[in-house]
Coordinates of C-alpha atoms and ligand atoms in Angstrom, one line a residue:
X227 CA -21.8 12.6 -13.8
X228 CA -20.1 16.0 -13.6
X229 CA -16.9 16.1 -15.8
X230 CA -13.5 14.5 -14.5
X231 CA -11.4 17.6 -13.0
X232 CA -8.5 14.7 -14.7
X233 CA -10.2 15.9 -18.0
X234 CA -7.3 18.8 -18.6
X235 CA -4.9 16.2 -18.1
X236 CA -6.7 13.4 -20.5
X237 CA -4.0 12.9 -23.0
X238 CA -1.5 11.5 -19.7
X239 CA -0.8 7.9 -19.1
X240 CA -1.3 7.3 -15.5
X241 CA 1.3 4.8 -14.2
X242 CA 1.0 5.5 -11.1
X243 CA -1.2 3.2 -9.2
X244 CA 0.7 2.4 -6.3
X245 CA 0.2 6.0 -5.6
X246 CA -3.5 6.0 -5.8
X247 CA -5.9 3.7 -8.5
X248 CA -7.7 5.3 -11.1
X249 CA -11.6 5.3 -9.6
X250 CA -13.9 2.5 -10.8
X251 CA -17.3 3.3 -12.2
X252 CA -18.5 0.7 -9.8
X253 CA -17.2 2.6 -7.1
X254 CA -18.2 5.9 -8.0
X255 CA -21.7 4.6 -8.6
X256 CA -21.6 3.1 -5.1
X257 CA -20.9 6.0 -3.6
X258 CA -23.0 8.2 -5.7
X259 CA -26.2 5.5 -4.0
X260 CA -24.5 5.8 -0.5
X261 CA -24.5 9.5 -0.9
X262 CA -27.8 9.6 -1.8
X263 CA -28.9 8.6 2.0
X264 CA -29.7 11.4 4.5
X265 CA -29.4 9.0 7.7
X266 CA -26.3 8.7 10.0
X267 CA -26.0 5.0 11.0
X268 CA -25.9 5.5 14.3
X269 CA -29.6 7.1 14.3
X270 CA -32.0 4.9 15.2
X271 CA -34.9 6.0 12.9
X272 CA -35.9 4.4 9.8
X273 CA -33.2 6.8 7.8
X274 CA -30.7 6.0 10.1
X275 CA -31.4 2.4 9.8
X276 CA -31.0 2.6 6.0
X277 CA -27.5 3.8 6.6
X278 CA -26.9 1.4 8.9
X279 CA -27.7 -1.4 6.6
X280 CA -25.4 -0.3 3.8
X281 CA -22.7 0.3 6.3
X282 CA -23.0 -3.0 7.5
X283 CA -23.3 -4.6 4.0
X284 CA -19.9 -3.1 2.9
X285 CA -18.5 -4.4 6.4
X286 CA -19.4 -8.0 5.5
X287 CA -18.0 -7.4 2.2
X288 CA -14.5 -6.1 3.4
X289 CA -14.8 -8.7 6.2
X290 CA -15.5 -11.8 4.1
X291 CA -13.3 -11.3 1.2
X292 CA -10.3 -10.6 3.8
X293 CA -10.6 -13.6 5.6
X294 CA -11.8 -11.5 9.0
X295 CA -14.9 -11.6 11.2
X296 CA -17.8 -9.1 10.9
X297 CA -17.6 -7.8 14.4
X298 CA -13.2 -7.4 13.8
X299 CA -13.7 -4.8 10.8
X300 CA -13.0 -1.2 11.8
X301 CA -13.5 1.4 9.3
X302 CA -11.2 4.5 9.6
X303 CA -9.9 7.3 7.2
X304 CA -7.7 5.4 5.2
X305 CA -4.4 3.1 5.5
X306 CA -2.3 5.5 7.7
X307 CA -5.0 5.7 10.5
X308 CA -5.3 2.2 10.4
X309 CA -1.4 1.3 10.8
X310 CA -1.7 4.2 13.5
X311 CA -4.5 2.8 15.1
X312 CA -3.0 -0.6 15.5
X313 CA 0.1 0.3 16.8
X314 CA -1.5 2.8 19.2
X315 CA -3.4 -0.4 19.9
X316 CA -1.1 -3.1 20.5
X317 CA 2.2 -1.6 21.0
X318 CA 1.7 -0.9 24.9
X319 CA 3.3 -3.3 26.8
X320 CA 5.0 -4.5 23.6
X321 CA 8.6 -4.2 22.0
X322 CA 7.8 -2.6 18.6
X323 CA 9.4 -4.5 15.5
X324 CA 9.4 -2.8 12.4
X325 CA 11.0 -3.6 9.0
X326 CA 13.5 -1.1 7.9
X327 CA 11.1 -0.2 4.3
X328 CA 8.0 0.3 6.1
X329 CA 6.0 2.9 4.8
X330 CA 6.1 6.3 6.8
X331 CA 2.6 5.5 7.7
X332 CA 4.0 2.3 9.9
X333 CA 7.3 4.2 10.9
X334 CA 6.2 7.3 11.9
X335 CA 3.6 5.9 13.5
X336 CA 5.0 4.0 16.5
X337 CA 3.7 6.1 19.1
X338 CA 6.5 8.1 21.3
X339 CA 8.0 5.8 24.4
X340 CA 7.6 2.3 22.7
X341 CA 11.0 -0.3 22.7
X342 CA 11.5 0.4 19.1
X343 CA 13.9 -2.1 17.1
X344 CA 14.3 -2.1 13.3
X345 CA 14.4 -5.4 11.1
X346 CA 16.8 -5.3 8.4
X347 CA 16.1 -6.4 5.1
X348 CA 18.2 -8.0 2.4
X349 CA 19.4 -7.1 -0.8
X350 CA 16.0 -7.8 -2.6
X351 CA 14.6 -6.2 0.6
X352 CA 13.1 -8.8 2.3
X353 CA 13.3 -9.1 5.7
X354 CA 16.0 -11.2 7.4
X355 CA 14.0 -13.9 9.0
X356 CA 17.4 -15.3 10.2
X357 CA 17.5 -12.0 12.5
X358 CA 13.8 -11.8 12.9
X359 CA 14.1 -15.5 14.7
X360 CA 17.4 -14.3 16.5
X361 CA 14.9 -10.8 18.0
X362 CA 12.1 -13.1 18.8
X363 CA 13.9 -15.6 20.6
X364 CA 16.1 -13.0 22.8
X365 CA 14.8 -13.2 26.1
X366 CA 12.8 -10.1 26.7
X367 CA 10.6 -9.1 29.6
X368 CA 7.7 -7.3 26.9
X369 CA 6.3 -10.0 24.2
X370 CA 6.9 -8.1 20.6
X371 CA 4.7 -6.5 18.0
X372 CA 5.9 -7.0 15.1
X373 CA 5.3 -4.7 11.5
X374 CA 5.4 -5.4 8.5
X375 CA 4.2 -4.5 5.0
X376 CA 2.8 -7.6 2.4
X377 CA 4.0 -5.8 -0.4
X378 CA 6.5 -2.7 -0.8
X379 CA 5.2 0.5 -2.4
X380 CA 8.2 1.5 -3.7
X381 CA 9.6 -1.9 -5.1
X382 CA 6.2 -4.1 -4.9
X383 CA 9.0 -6.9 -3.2
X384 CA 7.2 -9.1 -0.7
X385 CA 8.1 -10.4 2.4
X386 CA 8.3 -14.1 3.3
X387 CA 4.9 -13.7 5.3
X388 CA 4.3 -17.5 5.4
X389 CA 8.0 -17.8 7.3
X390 CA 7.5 -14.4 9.4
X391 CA 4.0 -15.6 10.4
X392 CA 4.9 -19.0 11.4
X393 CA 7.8 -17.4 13.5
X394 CA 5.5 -15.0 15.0
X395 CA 3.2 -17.6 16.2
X396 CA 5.9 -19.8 17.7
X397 CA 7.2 -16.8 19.9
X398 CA 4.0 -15.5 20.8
X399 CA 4.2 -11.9 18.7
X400 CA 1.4 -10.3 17.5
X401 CA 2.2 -9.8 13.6
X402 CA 0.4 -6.3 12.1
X403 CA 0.6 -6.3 8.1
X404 CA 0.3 -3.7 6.1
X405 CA -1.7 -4.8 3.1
X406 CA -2.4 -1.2 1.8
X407 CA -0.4 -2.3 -1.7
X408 CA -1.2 -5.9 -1.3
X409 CA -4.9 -6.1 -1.3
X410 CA -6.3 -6.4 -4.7
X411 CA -3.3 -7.5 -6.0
X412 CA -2.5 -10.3 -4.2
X413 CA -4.1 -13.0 -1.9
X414 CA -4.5 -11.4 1.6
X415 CA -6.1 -13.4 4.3
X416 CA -6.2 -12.1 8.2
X417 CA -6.6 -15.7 9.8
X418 CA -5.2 -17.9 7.2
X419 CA -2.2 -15.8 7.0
X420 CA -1.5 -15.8 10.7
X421 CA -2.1 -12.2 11.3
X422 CA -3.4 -10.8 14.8
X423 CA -4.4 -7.4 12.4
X424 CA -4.2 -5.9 8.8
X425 CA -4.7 -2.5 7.5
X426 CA -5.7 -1.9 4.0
X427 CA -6.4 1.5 2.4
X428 CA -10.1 2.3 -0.3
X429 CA -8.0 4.2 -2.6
X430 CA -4.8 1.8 -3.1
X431 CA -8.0 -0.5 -5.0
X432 CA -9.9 1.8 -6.9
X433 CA -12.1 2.9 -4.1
X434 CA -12.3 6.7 -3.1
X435 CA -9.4 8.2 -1.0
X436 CA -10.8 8.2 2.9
X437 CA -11.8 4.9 3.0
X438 CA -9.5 2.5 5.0
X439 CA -10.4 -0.8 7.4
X440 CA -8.4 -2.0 10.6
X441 CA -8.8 -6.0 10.5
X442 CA -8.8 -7.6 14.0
X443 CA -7.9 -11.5 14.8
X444 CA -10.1 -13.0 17.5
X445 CA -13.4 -14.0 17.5
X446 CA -14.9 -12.0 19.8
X447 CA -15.0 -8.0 19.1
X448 CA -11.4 -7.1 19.9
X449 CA -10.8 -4.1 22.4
X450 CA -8.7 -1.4 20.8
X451 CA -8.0 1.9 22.0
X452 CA -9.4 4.5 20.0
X453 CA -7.5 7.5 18.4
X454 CA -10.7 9.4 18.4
X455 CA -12.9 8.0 21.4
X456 CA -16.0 10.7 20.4
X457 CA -19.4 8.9 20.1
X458 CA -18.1 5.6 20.2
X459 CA -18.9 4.2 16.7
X460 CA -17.1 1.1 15.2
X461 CA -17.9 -0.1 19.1
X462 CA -15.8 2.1 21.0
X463 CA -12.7 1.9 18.5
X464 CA -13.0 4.4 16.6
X465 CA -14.7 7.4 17.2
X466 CA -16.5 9.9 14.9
X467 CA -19.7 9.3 12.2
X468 CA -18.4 6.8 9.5
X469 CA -17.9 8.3 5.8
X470 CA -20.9 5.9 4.3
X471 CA -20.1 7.2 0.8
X472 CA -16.2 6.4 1.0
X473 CA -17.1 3.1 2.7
X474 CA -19.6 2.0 0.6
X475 CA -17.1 2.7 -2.6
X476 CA -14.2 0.9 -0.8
X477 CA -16.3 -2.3 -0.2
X478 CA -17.6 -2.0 -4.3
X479 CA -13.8 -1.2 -5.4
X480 CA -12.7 -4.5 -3.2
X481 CA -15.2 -7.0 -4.8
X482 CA -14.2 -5.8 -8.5
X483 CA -10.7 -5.6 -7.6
X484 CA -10.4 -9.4 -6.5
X485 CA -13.0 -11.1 -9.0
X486 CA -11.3 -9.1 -12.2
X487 CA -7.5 -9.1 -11.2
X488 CA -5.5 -7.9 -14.4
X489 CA -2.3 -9.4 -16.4
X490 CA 0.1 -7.1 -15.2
X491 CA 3.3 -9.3 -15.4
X492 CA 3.5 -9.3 -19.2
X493 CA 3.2 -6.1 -19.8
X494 CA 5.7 -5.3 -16.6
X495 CA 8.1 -7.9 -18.3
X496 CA 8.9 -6.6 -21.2
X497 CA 9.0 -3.1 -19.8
X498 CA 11.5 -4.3 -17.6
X499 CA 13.3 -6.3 -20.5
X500 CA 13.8 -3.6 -22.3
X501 CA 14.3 -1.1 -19.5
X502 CA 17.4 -3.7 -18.7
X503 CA 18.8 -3.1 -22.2
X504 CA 18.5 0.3 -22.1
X505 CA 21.3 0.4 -18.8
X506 CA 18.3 0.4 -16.2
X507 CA 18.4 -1.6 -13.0
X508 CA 15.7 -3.2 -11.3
X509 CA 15.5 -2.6 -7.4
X510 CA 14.4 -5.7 -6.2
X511 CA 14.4 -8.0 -9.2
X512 CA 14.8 -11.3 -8.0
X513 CA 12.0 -11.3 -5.5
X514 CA 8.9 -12.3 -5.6
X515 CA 7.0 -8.8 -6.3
X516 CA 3.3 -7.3 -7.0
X517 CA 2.8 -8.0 -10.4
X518 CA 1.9 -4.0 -11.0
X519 CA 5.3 -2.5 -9.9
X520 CA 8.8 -1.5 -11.2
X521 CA 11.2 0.5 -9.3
X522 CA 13.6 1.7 -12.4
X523 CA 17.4 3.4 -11.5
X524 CA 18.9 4.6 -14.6
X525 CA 22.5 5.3 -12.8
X526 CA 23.3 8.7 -13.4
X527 CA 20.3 10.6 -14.5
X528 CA 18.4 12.0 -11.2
X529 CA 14.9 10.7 -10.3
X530 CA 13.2 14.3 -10.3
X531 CA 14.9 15.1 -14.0
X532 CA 13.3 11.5 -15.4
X533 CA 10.4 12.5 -13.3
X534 CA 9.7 15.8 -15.4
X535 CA 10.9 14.8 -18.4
X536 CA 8.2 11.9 -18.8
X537 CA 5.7 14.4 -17.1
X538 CA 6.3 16.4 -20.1
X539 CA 6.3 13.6 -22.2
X540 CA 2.9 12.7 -20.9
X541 CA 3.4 10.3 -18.5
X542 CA 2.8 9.9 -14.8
X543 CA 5.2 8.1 -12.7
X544 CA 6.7 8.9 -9.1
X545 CA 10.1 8.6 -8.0
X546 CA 10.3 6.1 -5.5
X547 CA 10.0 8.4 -2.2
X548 CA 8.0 11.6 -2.5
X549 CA 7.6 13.9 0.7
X550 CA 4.4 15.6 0.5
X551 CA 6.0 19.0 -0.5
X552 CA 6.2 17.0 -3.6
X553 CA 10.0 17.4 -3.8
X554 CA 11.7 14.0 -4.4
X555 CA 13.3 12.4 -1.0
X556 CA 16.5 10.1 -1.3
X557 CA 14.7 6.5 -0.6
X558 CA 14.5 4.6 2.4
X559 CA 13.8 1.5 1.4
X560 CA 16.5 1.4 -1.7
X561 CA 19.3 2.6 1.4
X562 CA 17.6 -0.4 3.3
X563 CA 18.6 -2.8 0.4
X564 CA 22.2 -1.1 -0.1
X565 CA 21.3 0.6 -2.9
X566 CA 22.0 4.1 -1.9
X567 CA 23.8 5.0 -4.6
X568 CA 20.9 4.3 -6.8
X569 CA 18.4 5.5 -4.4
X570 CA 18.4 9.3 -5.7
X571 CA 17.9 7.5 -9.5
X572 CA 15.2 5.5 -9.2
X573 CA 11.5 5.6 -10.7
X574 CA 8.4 3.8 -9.7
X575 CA 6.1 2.4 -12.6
X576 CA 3.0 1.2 -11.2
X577 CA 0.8 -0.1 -13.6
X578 CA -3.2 0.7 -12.7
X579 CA -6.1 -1.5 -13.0
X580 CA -7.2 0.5 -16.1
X581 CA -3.8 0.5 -18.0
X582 CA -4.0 -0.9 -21.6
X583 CA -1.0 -2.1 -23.3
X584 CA -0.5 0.3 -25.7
X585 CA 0.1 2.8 -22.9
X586 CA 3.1 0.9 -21.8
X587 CA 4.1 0.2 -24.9
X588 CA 4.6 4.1 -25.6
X589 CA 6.2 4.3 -22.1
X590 CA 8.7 2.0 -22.6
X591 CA 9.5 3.7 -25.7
X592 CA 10.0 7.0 -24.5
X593 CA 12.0 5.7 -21.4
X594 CA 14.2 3.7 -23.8
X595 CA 15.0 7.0 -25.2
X596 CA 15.4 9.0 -22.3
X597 CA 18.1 6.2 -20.9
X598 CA 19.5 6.6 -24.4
X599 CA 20.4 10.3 -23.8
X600 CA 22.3 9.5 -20.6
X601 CA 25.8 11.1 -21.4
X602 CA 28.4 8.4 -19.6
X603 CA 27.0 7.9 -16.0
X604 CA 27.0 11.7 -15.2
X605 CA 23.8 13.7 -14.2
X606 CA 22.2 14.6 -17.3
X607 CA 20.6 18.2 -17.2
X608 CA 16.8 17.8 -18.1
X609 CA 16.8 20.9 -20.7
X610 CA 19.0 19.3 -22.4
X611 CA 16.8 17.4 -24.9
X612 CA 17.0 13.8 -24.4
X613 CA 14.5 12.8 -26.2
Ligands
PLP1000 N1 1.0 1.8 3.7 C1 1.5 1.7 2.5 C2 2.4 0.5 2.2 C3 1.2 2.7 1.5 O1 1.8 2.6 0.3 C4 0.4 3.7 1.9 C5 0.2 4.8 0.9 O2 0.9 5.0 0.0 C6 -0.1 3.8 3.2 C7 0.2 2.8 4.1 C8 -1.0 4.9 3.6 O3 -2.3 4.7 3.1 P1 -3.3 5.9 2.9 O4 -2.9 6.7 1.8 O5 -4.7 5.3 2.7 O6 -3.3 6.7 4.2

C-alpha cells in the first residue's frame, strides 16, 4: 500500500466521524480488487462482464442489508446526489415537506418551483408529529413528499420515524430518509421502515468518498428521472459509467459496518458526564441519539476558538455547521431547537469506528481544561492559554 497522506498528521485523534469515517482495510482492499478490472460494466465482452458481476454483487449487498430490492438500488456519487436525485424525482406534482435540520444536501436541494413547507422541530429537535399530522391532513390539491433525516449530523438526535412513517402511510405521502448518518449505526430498513426511498452515503461508513446508493420502494424497477440521463446506466436513472472501485468499497465498508457495530455509548457517556461538570451543555440530550455523537456548547467560548485550540492540542472535531470555505457557520439545526444563543458555541464529537478509549479519555481531559479556562461566560480569546 502507498503511505497514508494522514501520515504527517498521525499523532491526531480523529473524532470526527460524522464528517467522514476513517477508511477500512476491508474497503480499501475492495477497492484496490475492483480497481484492478479493466472492463466498464456496461461492455458486453468478457471484461465488461467481469465488471458487471462485481457491480452487481455490491448491489445485492447494499440492497439486502437495507431491506430494498435488487432492481430499486441506484448507485450515484455520494449522499447529496442521492437526496438530489430523489427529490428531483418525486417532488413534481408534490408539496415538499422538509424538517427544519435537514442537512443542506436535503434543503438546498428541493429543486426551484416546488410548494416548499418547513417541519418544525422541538427542543430535542425532533420533529413535531403533532404539526406533521395537522400538514398532512390539511386539504391540499398535491399529495406531499415528505423529508427527513434518520439521524442528525450535527446532534446524532433521531426522529420518531416509526410515528412519521405510520403518519405518512395514512395520508398517502411518500416519506424520503436520509440515512447518510444513520446507516451503520443504526437499524435502517427501506420497507420495514415505511420508506418509499432512502439515501445513504460510502464514506459516512468507512467506505471511500463517491460512493452513495438511492433506495427505491416498489417491487418493480421504479421510474426516476435522472439528473444525468447520458448512457442510461442504473436503467435510465442515473446516467454516466458507475465508479466500480468506490462502489465495490461502499458495499465492503456496509457489511463490516453492520456485522461489527462498536460500543460507542460508554465511551460518549462519560465524555458527556464530565463534559456536564465542566459547564458544557448537551444539544439534544434527552433524545434518543446515534450512539457516536455529541454536540458540546461551552456558553461563552466560540466554536472556531475551541475548534483550534483542540486542533492544536491534537484533536479533530468540527463545530457543528461548517461551510465549505471551512469558516465556522452559526447552526441551523441548534436555531431550529431554540438554541441560538448556543448555536455559535457548540462542538461536534463524533466518535469513528476505529476510536479506542484512550483517545477519548485524553479528549475529555483536555476539553475539561479548556472549559476550565472559560473566564465568567465571556468569549475567551484562544491565545490566551487555556490550557
Ligand atoms: N445527509 C447528511 C445527513 C449528511 O450528514 C451528509 C454529509 O455530511 C450528506 C447528506 C451528504 O453526503 P455526501 O457527503 O456523501 O454527499
Amino acid at each position: 500500500m502507498p503511505p497514508s497522506p494522514d501520515d504527517g498528521a498521525a499523532h491526531a485523534v480523529y473524532l470526527d466521524a460524522n464528517a467522514t469515517e476513517p477508511l477500512r482495510p476491508s474497503a480499501a482492499a475492495a477497492m484496490l480488487e475492483a480497481a484492478g478490472l479493466t472492463g466498464n460494466p456496461s461492455s458486453v465482452h468478457a471484461q465488461g462482464r467481469r465488471a458487471r458481476a462485481l457491480l452487481e454483487e455490491a448491489r445485492a449487498v447494499v440492497a439486502r442489508r437495507l431491506d430494498a430490492d435488487l432492481l430499486n438500488c441506484v448507485f450515484t456519487s455520494g449522499g447529496t446526489e442521492a437526496n438530489v436525485l430523489a427529490l428531483h424525482g418525486f417532488a413534481p406534482g408534490r408539496r415538499v415537506l422538509v424538517g427544519r435540520t435537514e442537512h443542506d444536501a436535503v434543503r438546498m436541494g428541493v429543486p426551484e418551483g416546488a410548494a416548499l413547507e418547513w417541519l418544525e422541530v422541538d427542543a430535542f429537535g425532533q420533529v413535531r408529529l403533532d404539526l406533521l399530522e395537522e400538514t398532512l391532513a390539511r386539504p391540499h390539491a398535491l399529495p406531499a413528499l415528505v423529508c427527513l433525516m434518520l439521524a442528525n449530523n450535527e446532534t446524532g438526535v433521531l426522529h420518531p420515524m416509526a410515528e412519521v412513517a405510520r403518519l405518512c402511510a395514512r395520508y398517502g405521502a411518500h416519506l424520503h430518509g436520509d440515512a447518510v448518518q444513520a446507516v451503520g449505526r443504526m437499524d435502517v430498513a427501506l420497507h420495514a421502515g415505511g420508506f418509499g426511498s432512502l439515501a445513504c452515503s460510502g464514506h459516512k461508513l468507512g467506505g471511500p468518498k463517491g460512493a452513495g446508493a438511492l433506495l427505491l420502494a416498489g417491487p418493480a424497477p421504479r421510474a426516476l428521472s435522472p439528473l444525468f440521463v447520458g448512457g442510461g446506466q442504473e436503467q435510465g436513472r442515473r446516467g454516466g459509467t458507475q465508479a466500480l472501485p468506490a462502489i465495490a468499497g461502499m458495499a465492503r465498508a456496509l457489511e463490516e459496518a453492520l456485522d461489527t457495530q462498536p460500543h460507542h455509548a460508554p465511551l460518549r457517556d462519560a465524555l458527556e458526564r464530565a463534559a456536564c461538570a465542566a459547564g458544557a451543555v448537551v444539544c439534544g440530550a434527552g433524545a434518543p441519539r446515534l450512539a457516536n455523537t455529541s454536540c458540546l456548547a461551552l456558553p461563552g467560548l466560540r466554536a472556531q476558538g475551541q475548534l483550534m485550540r483542540l486542533d492544536l492540542e491534537g484533536f479533530c472535531v468540527s463545530a457543528g455547521s461548517a461551510c465549505s470555505s471551512g469558516k465556522v457557520a452559526s447552526s441551523h439545526v441548534l436555531e431550529a431547537m431554540g438554541l441560538e444563543e448556543l448555536a455559535g458555541q457548540a462542538i461536534r464529537v463524533s466518535l469513528p469506528w476505529s476510536v479506542r478509549a484512550e483517545d477519548v479519555e485524553r479528549f475529555t481531559a483536555t476539553y475539561v481544561r479548556l472549559a476550565a479556562g472559560r473566564t465568567g461566560g465571556g468569549a475567551i480569546s484562544v491565545a490566551g492559554g487555556l490550557v
